[in-house]
XYZ file of C-alpha atoms in Angstrom:
128
model
C -0.216 -0.327 -0.119
C 1.375 3.247 -1.008
C 2.038 5.267 2.054
C -0.767 7.974 0.776
C -3.050 4.655 0.223
C -6.462 4.247 3.089
C -7.022 1.413 4.144
C -10.465 -0.735 2.517
C -12.680 0.128 5.078
C -12.370 3.786 5.407
C -12.732 4.211 1.730
C -16.035 2.893 2.401
C -16.991 4.542 4.355
C -15.929 7.077 2.063
C -17.784 6.009 -0.510
C -20.975 6.411 1.352
C -20.674 10.024 1.708
C -22.457 12.352 0.099
C -21.067 14.545 -2.582
C -20.244 17.766 -1.010
C -17.807 15.771 1.754
C -16.752 14.030 -1.588
C -15.540 16.605 -3.165
C -13.626 17.934 -0.140
C -12.686 14.886 0.583
C -10.233 14.328 -2.519
C -9.063 17.651 -3.081
C -8.150 17.684 1.143
C -5.824 14.765 0.284
C -4.829 15.846 -3.496
C -3.260 18.726 -1.473
C -1.919 16.848 2.213
C -0.550 14.624 -0.116
C 0.417 16.242 -2.149
C -1.261 13.455 -5.139
C -4.233 12.462 -6.843
C -5.413 8.925 -8.931
C -6.267 7.728 -12.114
C -7.343 4.556 -13.644
C -5.781 2.834 -15.645
C -2.800 0.493 -17.410
C 0.725 2.024 -18.495
C -1.099 2.062 -22.478
C -4.310 3.519 -21.370
C -6.332 6.341 -18.421
C -10.055 6.149 -17.745
C -11.989 8.819 -19.013
C -15.535 8.942 -19.100
C -17.958 11.052 -21.436
C -20.793 13.188 -19.614
C -24.144 13.865 -21.292
C -23.035 16.788 -23.256
C -20.129 14.511 -25.072
C -17.785 16.061 -23.092
C -14.724 13.958 -21.828
C -13.929 13.640 -17.692
C -10.513 12.439 -16.351
C -12.211 10.724 -12.816
C -9.704 11.070 -10.701
C -9.845 9.498 -7.180
C -8.307 10.563 -3.556
C -7.018 7.225 -2.514
C -5.490 3.743 -4.843
C -8.340 2.118 -3.152
C -11.483 4.162 -3.263
C -10.817 4.089 -7.201
C -9.607 0.344 -7.448
C -12.906 -0.336 -5.767
C -14.870 1.739 -7.628
C -12.940 -0.068 -11.037
C -11.217 -3.279 -10.053
C -12.000 -6.138 -12.450
C -13.173 -3.666 -14.842
C -10.523 -4.584 -17.428
C -7.126 -6.826 -16.254
C -4.183 -5.201 -15.771
C -5.533 -2.295 -15.090
C -4.887 -0.504 -11.591
C -4.922 2.737 -9.550
C -1.820 5.432 -10.778
C -1.135 7.516 -7.977
C -0.553 10.438 -10.306
C 1.994 13.514 -7.800
C 0.354 17.056 -8.331
C 3.246 18.665 -9.382
C 3.382 16.247 -12.779
C -0.938 16.892 -12.999
C -0.643 20.298 -13.355
C 2.624 20.815 -15.099
C 1.630 18.034 -18.119
C -2.042 17.008 -17.350
C -3.892 19.300 -17.437
C -1.405 21.240 -20.294
C -3.438 18.007 -22.619
C -6.538 17.774 -21.040
C -6.307 21.540 -22.844
C -5.764 20.237 -25.588
C -8.036 17.898 -25.344
C -11.130 19.938 -23.939
C -11.235 17.761 -21.020
C -12.280 18.466 -17.417
C -12.125 16.580 -14.272
C -14.506 14.413 -12.815
C -14.521 13.813 -8.674
C -14.540 10.735 -7.224
C -17.021 8.940 -9.531
C -19.176 5.798 -7.535
C -20.953 3.522 -8.802
C -20.735 5.776 -12.315
C -21.621 8.660 -10.152
C -19.242 11.479 -10.672
C -19.401 13.833 -6.950
C -19.232 17.039 -8.902
C -16.594 17.255 -12.546
C -14.695 20.603 -12.798
C -12.405 22.412 -15.218
C -9.467 22.425 -15.637
C -8.735 26.653 -14.333
C -11.860 25.500 -11.276
C -9.191 22.503 -10.006
C -5.896 24.579 -10.878
C -8.172 27.238 -7.809
C -8.926 24.531 -6.019
C -5.553 23.175 -5.648
C -3.513 26.330 -5.538
C -2.356 26.400 -1.375
C -0.359 23.361 -2.681
C 1.183 25.248 -4.547
């Protein structure tokens, strides 16, 4: 288990939180741990779409909650830790180019929130 991951029982409790609490938990974890988690494998990262067919990158505050949401869907996929500095420097420009937004802490396919890239930057700015 990564040093910024949590136990399964704690992850299951976080999954039960309402949308606003899942959003707050996600941003608190990103700021405190300096990282976020996505799902995929060496060649592909999971993206979803909203009702407007806009691409969304789902993110999670801990590997275990990402695992509970996705494990078993595709062989070889796993939670991938992305340091916040790398995400801001490398991932956000690519997401802008792809005109994608960020889906916060999905549970059972339902996002706690969808945020624009500028909103994401603003929320994590204390971490800089």
